[in-house]
Coordinates of C-alpha atoms and ligand atoms in Angstrom, one line a residue:
D265 CA 0.0 0.0 0.0
I266 CA 1.1 3.5 -0.7
E267 CA 1.0 4.7 2.9
D268 CA 2.6 1.9 4.8
K269 CA 5.8 1.5 2.9
P270 CA 8.8 2.5 5.0
A271 CA 10.9 5.3 3.7
Q272 CA 13.6 4.1 1.3
K273 CA 16.6 6.0 0.0
I274 CA 16.6 6.3 -3.8
D275 CA 19.8 6.7 -5.7
G276 CA 20.6 10.2 -6.9
E277 CA 18.1 11.8 -4.5
D278 CA 18.3 12.9 -0.9
D279 CA 16.3 11.1 1.7
S280 CA 13.2 13.3 1.2
G281 CA 12.7 11.4 -2.1
L282 CA 12.7 14.8 -4.0
T283 CA 15.1 15.8 -6.6
E284 CA 17.5 18.6 -5.9
E285 CA 15.6 21.1 -7.9
E286 CA 12.3 20.3 -6.1
V287 CA 14.0 20.7 -2.7
V288 CA 15.3 24.1 -3.8
L289 CA 11.9 25.3 -5.0
S290 CA 10.2 24.0 -1.9
N291 CA 12.6 25.7 0.5
A292 CA 12.2 29.0 -1.3
I293 CA 8.4 28.9 -0.8
A294 CA 8.4 27.3 2.6
E295 CA 9.9 30.5 4.0
G296 CA 7.0 32.8 3.0
P297 CA 4.4 33.9 5.5
D298 CA 1.5 31.5 5.9
A299 CA 3.4 29.0 3.8
E300 CA 2.1 26.2 6.0
K301 CA -1.6 26.9 5.7
A302 CA -1.7 28.2 2.1
L303 CA -3.2 25.9 -0.5
Q304 CA -1.2 25.5 -3.7
R305 CA -2.0 24.0 -7.0
A306 CA 0.3 21.4 -8.5
A307 CA 0.2 19.1 -11.5
L308 CA 1.6 15.5 -11.3
I309 CA 2.2 13.0 -14.1
L310 CA 1.9 9.4 -13.0
R311 CA 2.5 6.1 -14.6
L312 CA 0.2 3.6 -13.0
R313 CA 1.3 -0.1 -13.1
E314 CA -2.1 -1.7 -12.5
G315 CA -4.4 0.7 -14.3
M316 CA -7.5 1.8 -12.5
N317 CA -6.6 -0.2 -9.3
S318 CA -3.5 1.9 -8.9
L319 CA -5.5 5.0 -9.7
S320 CA -7.9 4.4 -6.9
R321 CA -5.0 4.0 -4.5
V322 CA -3.4 7.3 -5.7
L323 CA -6.7 9.1 -5.2
K324 CA -7.1 7.7 -1.7
S325 CA -3.6 8.8 -0.9
I326 CA -4.3 12.4 -2.1
E327 CA -7.4 12.4 0.1
K328 CA -5.4 11.2 3.1
H329 CA -3.0 14.1 2.6
Q330 CA -6.0 16.5 2.7
G331 CA -5.6 17.3 -1.0
A332 CA -8.4 18.0 -3.5
V333 CA -8.3 16.7 -7.1
C334 CA -9.1 19.6 -9.4
H335 CA -8.5 17.8 -12.7
L336 CA -7.8 14.3 -13.8
E337 CA -6.9 12.8 -17.2
T338 CA -5.9 9.3 -18.1
R339 CA -4.8 7.4 -21.2
P340 CA -3.3 4.0 -21.9
N341 CA 0.5 4.1 -21.9
Q342 CA 1.7 4.0 -25.5
S343 CA 4.4 1.3 -25.1
D344 CA 2.7 -0.8 -22.4
N345 CA -1.1 -1.0 -22.6
N346 CA -1.4 -2.5 -19.2
Q347 CA -0.1 0.7 -17.7
L348 CA -2.0 4.0 -17.5
D349 CA -0.6 7.5 -17.8
A350 CA -2.4 10.0 -15.6
L351 CA -2.3 13.8 -15.2
V352 CA -3.6 14.9 -11.9
K353 CA -4.0 18.4 -10.7
V354 CA -4.3 18.8 -7.0
E355 CA -4.8 21.6 -4.5
M356 CA -3.2 21.1 -1.1
T357 CA -0.7 22.6 1.3
R358 CA 2.9 22.7 0.4
V359 CA 3.9 20.3 3.2
S360 CA 1.2 17.8 2.3
L361 CA 2.2 17.9 -1.3
L362 CA 5.8 17.1 -0.6
Q363 CA 4.7 14.2 1.7
L364 CA 2.3 13.0 -1.0
I365 CA 5.0 13.0 -3.7
K366 CA 7.3 11.1 -1.4
S367 CA 4.8 8.4 -0.6
L368 CA 3.8 8.1 -4.2
R369 CA 7.4 7.6 -5.3
Q370 CA 7.8 4.8 -2.8
S371 CA 4.7 3.0 -3.8
S372 CA 4.7 -0.2 -5.8
S373 CA 1.6 0.9 -7.7
L374 CA 3.6 3.5 -9.7
E375 CA 6.2 3.3 -12.3
H376 CA 7.0 6.9 -11.7
C377 CA 5.6 10.2 -10.5
T378 CA 6.8 13.6 -11.8
L379 CA 5.9 17.0 -10.5
I380 CA 5.5 19.1 -13.6
G381 CA 4.4 22.4 -12.4
E382 CA 3.0 24.6 -9.7
D383 CA 1.2 27.9 -10.0
N384 CA 3.1 29.3 -7.1
I385 CA 6.6 28.4 -7.9
S386 CA 8.9 30.3 -10.3
A387 CA 10.8 28.2 -12.9
K388 CA 14.5 28.0 -12.3
N389 CA 15.8 29.4 -15.6
P390 CA 12.9 31.3 -17.2
W391 CA 13.4 33.6 -20.1
F392 CA 12.9 37.3 -19.3
P393 CA 14.3 40.5 -20.8
R394 CA 17.8 41.3 -19.6
H395 CA 18.1 44.6 -21.5
A396 CA 15.7 47.2 -22.8
S397 CA 16.3 46.0 -26.4
D398 CA 14.7 42.6 -25.4
L399 CA 11.5 44.5 -24.9
D400 CA 11.0 44.2 -28.7
N401 CA 9.8 40.7 -27.7
C402 CA 7.6 41.9 -24.9
N403 CA 4.6 43.4 -26.7
H404 CA 1.9 40.6 -26.4
L405 CA -1.6 42.0 -26.4
M406 CA -4.6 41.0 -24.4
T407 CA -7.6 40.9 -26.7
K408 CA -10.0 41.9 -24.0
Y409 CA -11.2 45.4 -24.8
E410 CA -10.3 46.0 -28.4
P411 CA -12.8 47.8 -30.5
D412 CA -12.8 45.1 -33.2
L413 CA -13.7 42.4 -30.7
D414 CA -15.6 43.9 -27.8
M415 CA -19.2 44.8 -28.7
N416 CA -19.3 47.2 -25.7
H417 CA -16.4 49.2 -26.9
P418 CA -17.7 52.7 -27.9
G419 CA -15.8 52.4 -31.2
F420 CA -17.2 48.9 -32.1
A421 CA -19.7 50.2 -34.7
D422 CA -17.5 53.0 -35.9
K423 CA -15.5 51.8 -38.9
E424 CA -13.5 55.0 -39.2
Y425 CA -12.5 54.9 -35.6
R426 CA -11.4 51.3 -35.9
A427 CA -9.3 52.1 -38.9
R428 CA -7.6 55.0 -37.1
R429 CA -7.0 52.9 -34.0
K430 CA -5.5 50.2 -36.2
E431 CA -3.2 52.6 -38.1
I432 CA -1.7 53.9 -34.8
A433 CA -1.4 50.4 -33.4
E434 CA 0.6 49.4 -36.5
I435 CA 3.2 52.0 -35.6
A436 CA 3.7 50.3 -32.2
F437 CA 4.0 46.9 -33.7
A438 CA 6.7 48.1 -36.1
Y439 CA 8.6 50.0 -33.4
K440 CA 12.1 48.7 -32.4
Y441 CA 14.3 49.6 -29.5
G442 CA 16.3 52.8 -30.3
D443 CA 13.9 54.2 -32.8
P444 CA 12.5 57.7 -32.1
I445 CA 8.8 57.4 -31.3
P446 CA 6.9 58.2 -34.5
Y447 CA 5.1 61.6 -34.6
I448 CA 1.3 61.3 -34.8
Q449 CA -0.7 64.1 -36.5
Y450 CA -3.7 64.1 -34.2
T451 CA -7.1 65.1 -35.7
E452 CA -9.2 68.0 -34.5
T453 CA -11.7 65.5 -33.0
E454 CA -9.0 63.8 -31.1
T455 CA -7.6 67.0 -29.8
K456 CA -11.0 68.1 -28.7
T457 CA -11.4 64.9 -26.7
W458 CA -8.0 65.6 -25.1
G459 CA -9.0 69.1 -24.3
S460 CA -12.2 68.1 -22.5
V461 CA -10.4 65.6 -20.2
F462 CA -7.5 68.0 -19.7
N463 CA -9.8 70.7 -18.4
T464 CA -11.6 68.5 -16.0
V465 CA -8.3 67.3 -14.6
L466 CA -7.1 70.9 -14.3
E467 CA -10.2 71.7 -12.3
L468 CA -10.2 68.8 -9.9
M469 CA -6.4 68.5 -9.4
P470 CA -5.8 71.2 -6.8
K471 CA -8.2 69.7 -4.3
H472 CA -7.9 66.0 -5.0
A473 CA -4.5 65.1 -6.5
C474 CA -1.4 64.4 -4.4
S475 CA 1.3 67.1 -4.2
E476 CA 3.8 65.2 -6.3
Y477 CA 1.3 65.0 -9.1
C478 CA 0.5 68.7 -8.9
R479 CA 4.2 69.7 -8.8
V480 CA 5.0 67.8 -12.0
F481 CA 1.8 68.9 -13.7
K482 CA 2.8 72.5 -13.3
M483 CA 6.3 71.9 -14.7
L484 CA 4.6 70.2 -17.8
Q485 CA 2.4 73.3 -18.2
E486 CA 5.4 75.6 -17.9
E487 CA 7.2 73.7 -20.6
D488 CA 4.1 73.9 -22.8
I489 CA 3.9 70.1 -23.0
F490 CA 0.6 70.1 -21.2
T491 CA -1.9 72.5 -22.8
P492 CA -5.6 71.9 -23.6
D493 CA -5.3 72.5 -27.3
R494 CA -2.6 70.0 -28.3
I495 CA -2.0 66.3 -27.5
P496 CA 1.6 65.9 -26.3
Q497 CA 3.7 63.6 -28.5
L498 CA 5.1 60.6 -26.8
E499 CA 8.6 61.5 -27.9
E500 CA 8.6 64.9 -26.1
M501 CA 7.1 63.3 -23.0
S502 CA 9.7 60.6 -23.1
N503 CA 12.5 63.2 -23.2
F504 CA 10.9 65.1 -20.3
L505 CA 10.8 61.9 -18.2
K506 CA 14.4 61.0 -19.1
R507 CA 15.6 64.3 -17.7
H508 CA 13.7 63.8 -14.4
T509 CA 13.9 60.1 -13.5
G510 CA 15.5 58.3 -16.4
F511 CA 12.1 56.8 -17.3
S512 CA 11.3 56.6 -21.1
L513 CA 8.4 55.5 -23.3
R514 CA 7.9 53.1 -26.0
P515 CA 4.7 52.8 -28.0
A516 CA 2.3 50.0 -27.2
A517 CA -0.4 48.8 -29.6
G518 CA -3.0 48.2 -26.8
L519 CA -3.5 46.5 -23.5
L520 CA -0.5 44.3 -23.0
T521 CA -0.2 41.1 -20.9
A522 CA 0.6 41.9 -17.3
R523 CA 3.9 40.0 -17.6
D524 CA 5.1 42.1 -20.6
F525 CA 3.8 45.3 -19.3
L526 CA 5.4 44.9 -15.9
A527 CA 8.7 43.7 -17.3
S528 CA 9.3 46.9 -19.1
L529 CA 9.1 48.9 -15.8
A530 CA 12.2 47.0 -14.6
F531 CA 14.1 49.1 -17.2
R532 CA 12.3 52.3 -16.3
I533 CA 10.4 52.0 -19.6
F534 CA 6.7 52.6 -19.8
Q535 CA 4.9 51.0 -22.7
S536 CA 2.4 53.7 -23.7
T537 CA -0.6 53.5 -26.1
Q538 CA -0.7 56.3 -28.7
Y539 CA -4.3 56.3 -29.9
V540 CA -7.1 58.3 -28.5
R541 CA -10.4 57.1 -27.0
H542 CA -13.7 57.4 -29.0
K543 CA -15.2 60.9 -29.2
N544 CA -18.5 59.8 -27.8
T545 CA -17.1 58.8 -24.4
P546 CA -14.5 61.4 -23.5
Y547 CA -14.6 60.6 -19.8
H548 CA -14.5 56.8 -20.1
T549 CA -12.4 54.3 -22.0
P550 CA -12.5 50.5 -21.6
E551 CA -8.9 50.1 -22.7
P552 CA -5.9 52.3 -21.9
D553 CA -5.5 55.2 -24.4
C554 CA -2.9 58.0 -24.6
I555 CA -5.0 60.5 -22.7
H556 CA -5.0 58.0 -19.7
E557 CA -1.3 57.4 -20.1
L558 CA -0.4 61.1 -20.5
L559 CA -2.6 62.7 -17.9
G560 CA -2.8 59.7 -15.5
H561 CA 0.7 58.1 -15.5
M562 CA 3.3 60.6 -16.8
P563 CA 3.3 63.2 -14.0
L564 CA 4.2 60.6 -11.3
L565 CA 6.8 58.8 -13.5
A566 CA 8.7 62.1 -13.3
D567 CA 8.7 61.8 -9.5
P568 CA 11.9 60.1 -8.2
S569 CA 10.3 58.1 -5.4
F570 CA 7.3 57.0 -7.4
A571 CA 9.6 56.1 -10.4
Q572 CA 11.7 53.9 -8.0
F573 CA 8.5 52.1 -6.8
S574 CA 7.4 51.5 -10.3
Q575 CA 10.8 50.0 -11.3
E576 CA 10.7 47.8 -8.2
I577 CA 7.4 46.3 -9.2
G578 CA 8.9 45.6 -12.6
L579 CA 12.0 44.0 -11.2
A580 CA 9.9 41.8 -8.9
S581 CA 8.0 40.5 -12.0
L582 CA 11.0 39.2 -13.9
G583 CA 10.9 35.4 -13.9
A584 CA 8.0 35.3 -11.4
S585 CA 5.4 32.5 -11.5
D586 CA 2.0 33.1 -13.0
A587 CA 0.4 33.3 -9.6
E588 CA 3.0 35.9 -8.5
I589 CA 2.4 38.0 -11.7
E590 CA -1.2 38.0 -10.8
K591 CA -0.5 39.3 -7.3
L592 CA 2.0 41.9 -8.6
S593 CA -0.5 43.0 -11.2
T594 CA -3.2 43.4 -8.4
V595 CA -0.7 45.5 -6.3
Y596 CA -0.1 47.6 -9.4
W597 CA -3.8 48.0 -9.9
F598 CA -4.5 49.2 -6.3
T599 CA -1.4 51.5 -6.3
V600 CA -0.3 52.9 -9.7
E601 CA -3.8 52.7 -11.2
F602 CA -6.2 53.4 -8.2
G603 CA -4.0 54.3 -5.3
L604 CA -4.9 56.9 -2.6
C605 CA -2.4 58.4 -0.2
K606 CA -2.5 60.6 2.9
E607 CA -1.2 64.1 3.0
S608 CA -1.3 65.8 6.4
G609 CA -4.3 63.7 7.4
V610 CA -6.2 64.3 4.1
V611 CA -6.8 61.5 1.6
K612 CA -5.6 62.4 -1.9
A613 CA -5.4 60.5 -5.2
Y614 CA -2.2 59.4 -6.9
G615 CA -3.6 56.5 -9.1
A616 CA -3.6 57.1 -12.9
G617 CA -7.0 55.6 -13.3
L618 CA -8.4 58.1 -10.8
L619 CA -6.5 61.2 -12.0
S620 CA -7.5 60.6 -15.6
A621 CA -11.2 59.8 -15.0
Y622 CA -13.1 62.3 -12.9
G623 CA -16.2 60.1 -12.2
E624 CA -14.2 57.5 -10.4
L625 CA -12.0 60.2 -8.8
L626 CA -15.0 61.8 -7.1
H627 CA -16.4 58.3 -6.2
A628 CA -13.0 57.3 -4.6
L629 CA -12.9 60.4 -2.4
S630 CA -16.6 60.3 -1.4
D631 CA -17.8 58.4 1.6
K632 CA -19.1 55.5 -0.6
P633 CA -16.1 53.2 -1.0
E634 CA -14.3 51.4 1.8
L635 CA -10.7 52.6 2.4
R636 CA -8.1 50.3 3.8
P637 CA -4.4 50.8 4.6
F638 CA -2.0 49.6 1.9
E639 CA -0.6 46.3 3.0
P640 CA 1.0 44.3 0.1
A641 CA 0.1 40.8 1.3
V642 CA -3.6 41.9 1.7
T643 CA -3.8 44.2 -1.3
A644 CA -2.3 41.5 -3.6
V645 CA -5.2 39.1 -3.2
Q646 CA -8.0 41.6 -3.2
P647 CA -10.4 40.9 -6.1
Y648 CA -10.8 44.0 -8.3
Q649 CA -13.2 45.6 -10.7
D650 CA -12.3 46.6 -14.3
Q651 CA -15.9 47.4 -15.4
E652 CA -17.3 49.6 -12.6
Y653 CA -16.0 51.8 -9.9
Q654 CA -13.9 50.0 -7.2
P655 CA -15.8 49.3 -3.9
I656 CA -12.4 49.3 -2.1
Y657 CA -9.3 51.4 -2.3
F658 CA -6.0 51.2 -0.4
V659 CA -4.4 54.2 1.2
A660 CA -0.6 54.6 1.4
E661 CA 1.1 56.6 4.1
S662 CA 3.6 57.9 1.6
F663 CA 5.5 56.7 -1.5
D664 CA 8.5 55.8 0.7
D665 CA 6.4 53.8 3.2
M666 CA 4.7 52.0 0.3
K667 CA 8.1 51.1 -1.1
D668 CA 9.4 49.8 2.3
K669 CA 6.3 47.6 2.7
F670 CA 6.5 46.4 -0.9
R671 CA 10.2 45.4 -0.6
R672 CA 9.6 43.4 2.6
W673 CA 6.7 41.5 0.9
V674 CA 8.6 40.9 -2.3
S675 CA 11.5 39.3 -0.5
A676 CA 9.2 36.3 0.4
M677 CA 8.6 35.5 -3.3
S678 CA 9.5 32.1 -4.6
R679 CA 12.1 33.1 -7.2
P680 CA 15.2 31.0 -6.7
F681 CA 17.4 34.1 -7.7
E682 CA 17.6 37.8 -7.2
V683 CA 17.7 40.5 -9.8
R684 CA 19.5 43.8 -9.9
F685 CA 19.3 46.6 -12.5
N686 CA 22.8 47.9 -13.4
P687 CA 22.3 51.5 -14.5
H688 CA 25.8 51.6 -16.1
T689 CA 25.1 48.9 -18.6
G690 CA 21.3 49.1 -18.6
R691 CA 21.2 45.4 -17.9
V692 CA 19.4 43.3 -15.4
E693 CA 21.9 41.1 -13.6
V694 CA 20.8 37.8 -12.1
L695 CA 22.3 36.7 -8.7
D696 CA 21.8 33.1 -7.7
S697 CA 20.5 33.2 -4.1
V698 CA 20.7 29.4 -3.6
Ligands
HBI759 N1 -0.9 47.6 -21.0 N2 -0.6 49.2 -22.6 C1 -0.9 48.9 -21.3 N3 -1.1 49.8 -20.4 C2 -1.4 49.5 -19.1 O1 -1.6 50.5 -18.3 C3 -1.4 48.2 -18.7 C4 -1.2 47.2 -19.7 N4 -1.3 45.9 -19.4 C5 -1.5 45.5 -18.0 C6 -1.7 46.6 -17.1 N5 -1.7 47.8 -17.4 C7 -2.0 46.4 -15.6 O2 -3.4 46.3 -15.4 C8 -1.4 45.3 -14.8 O3 -2.0 44.1 -15.2 C9 0.0 45.3 -14.8
FE760 FE1 -2.9 52.7 -16.7

């Protein structure tokens, strides 16, 4: 029986029955907070010697280790039809999973048992960009809210809008590292949409935006980059950012995958869309557009402390597991996009999704939503809304405090290596931590 076999030492493995790599991965995660109680998903490939009989023993064993089977597939083994290959996805605690694998490996029912993946564990040698030029490969789009595919997009039925949106997206697809960002001749309609949003931001900003935002906004006005009658070009904005924090821009064709989008931040590069939202909905857009990027994101990317925070989210994302990318992306959502902060006891907005959309800005600062203190471990698992106003916002004490808390939380991630950005070479260096 699977459970009753005494522990045996297997050649080439230590006495836990796990391979060296599995031990390394498990140690990395076992140190995180709540590691003992947290349920993890894992996939196992099994070769069963006695077909369904062996399978029932395996399932009993999973149950004994308090695991839940989320998915099961079997097929006859191709070279030996008496044996069955099985793919089992389980959800259980880390410690139980390790015990389960150990007992399965010692069982006579199984030819072998391989752990093929876990949502929560980063791969040992994943590919990720090491230099800003590698970002030419990091422009994968999410097809969620594009006008061609989303019936609720305000531009869905507008052929002319879709053609214009596509023309500008093509520029982003063709862009390569080192190119100047192509100049866009914005139309009168697009400029008018910009002007409407610009003027509402101008009106609400003194009362509701954080001081860092207001400070940079004023500089942008003084340099004539921010005016109501002209949409700033990404190239001039990129040059402005370079002078203040070393951030720069590259054009993006639409909503990028979280992994690609976050990776660019590691190099102090922000992938910015260049098209303008539909004229019928000047105060709302389902996908990011350049009005959101320019009015929402750019001012704070010119603030040194905020720029540093943004880069650190980016660095944390390099080579992270899918589950960790999801958490980082949620932290990004509740900070960079929808963050609130305190200023001499008064709550102000710093999130780009608030500062570029006055409806949600007023909602966030009204007494309707719930405000909670920013705490990365909590914030990272808070479900969020991308269709309506958020019911919950997180309030930071300051950018520096936010960074401190974030750093402490990130240090418990599962990556079996550390990364560091070398500003002299512009390269991300990988330091083995195990
Ligand atoms: N892509 N172009 C673009 N702009 C964003 O602001 C953006 C993105 N992809 C993902 C994303 N933001 C965030 O919601 C997080 O998932 C990182
Ligand atoms: Fe954004």
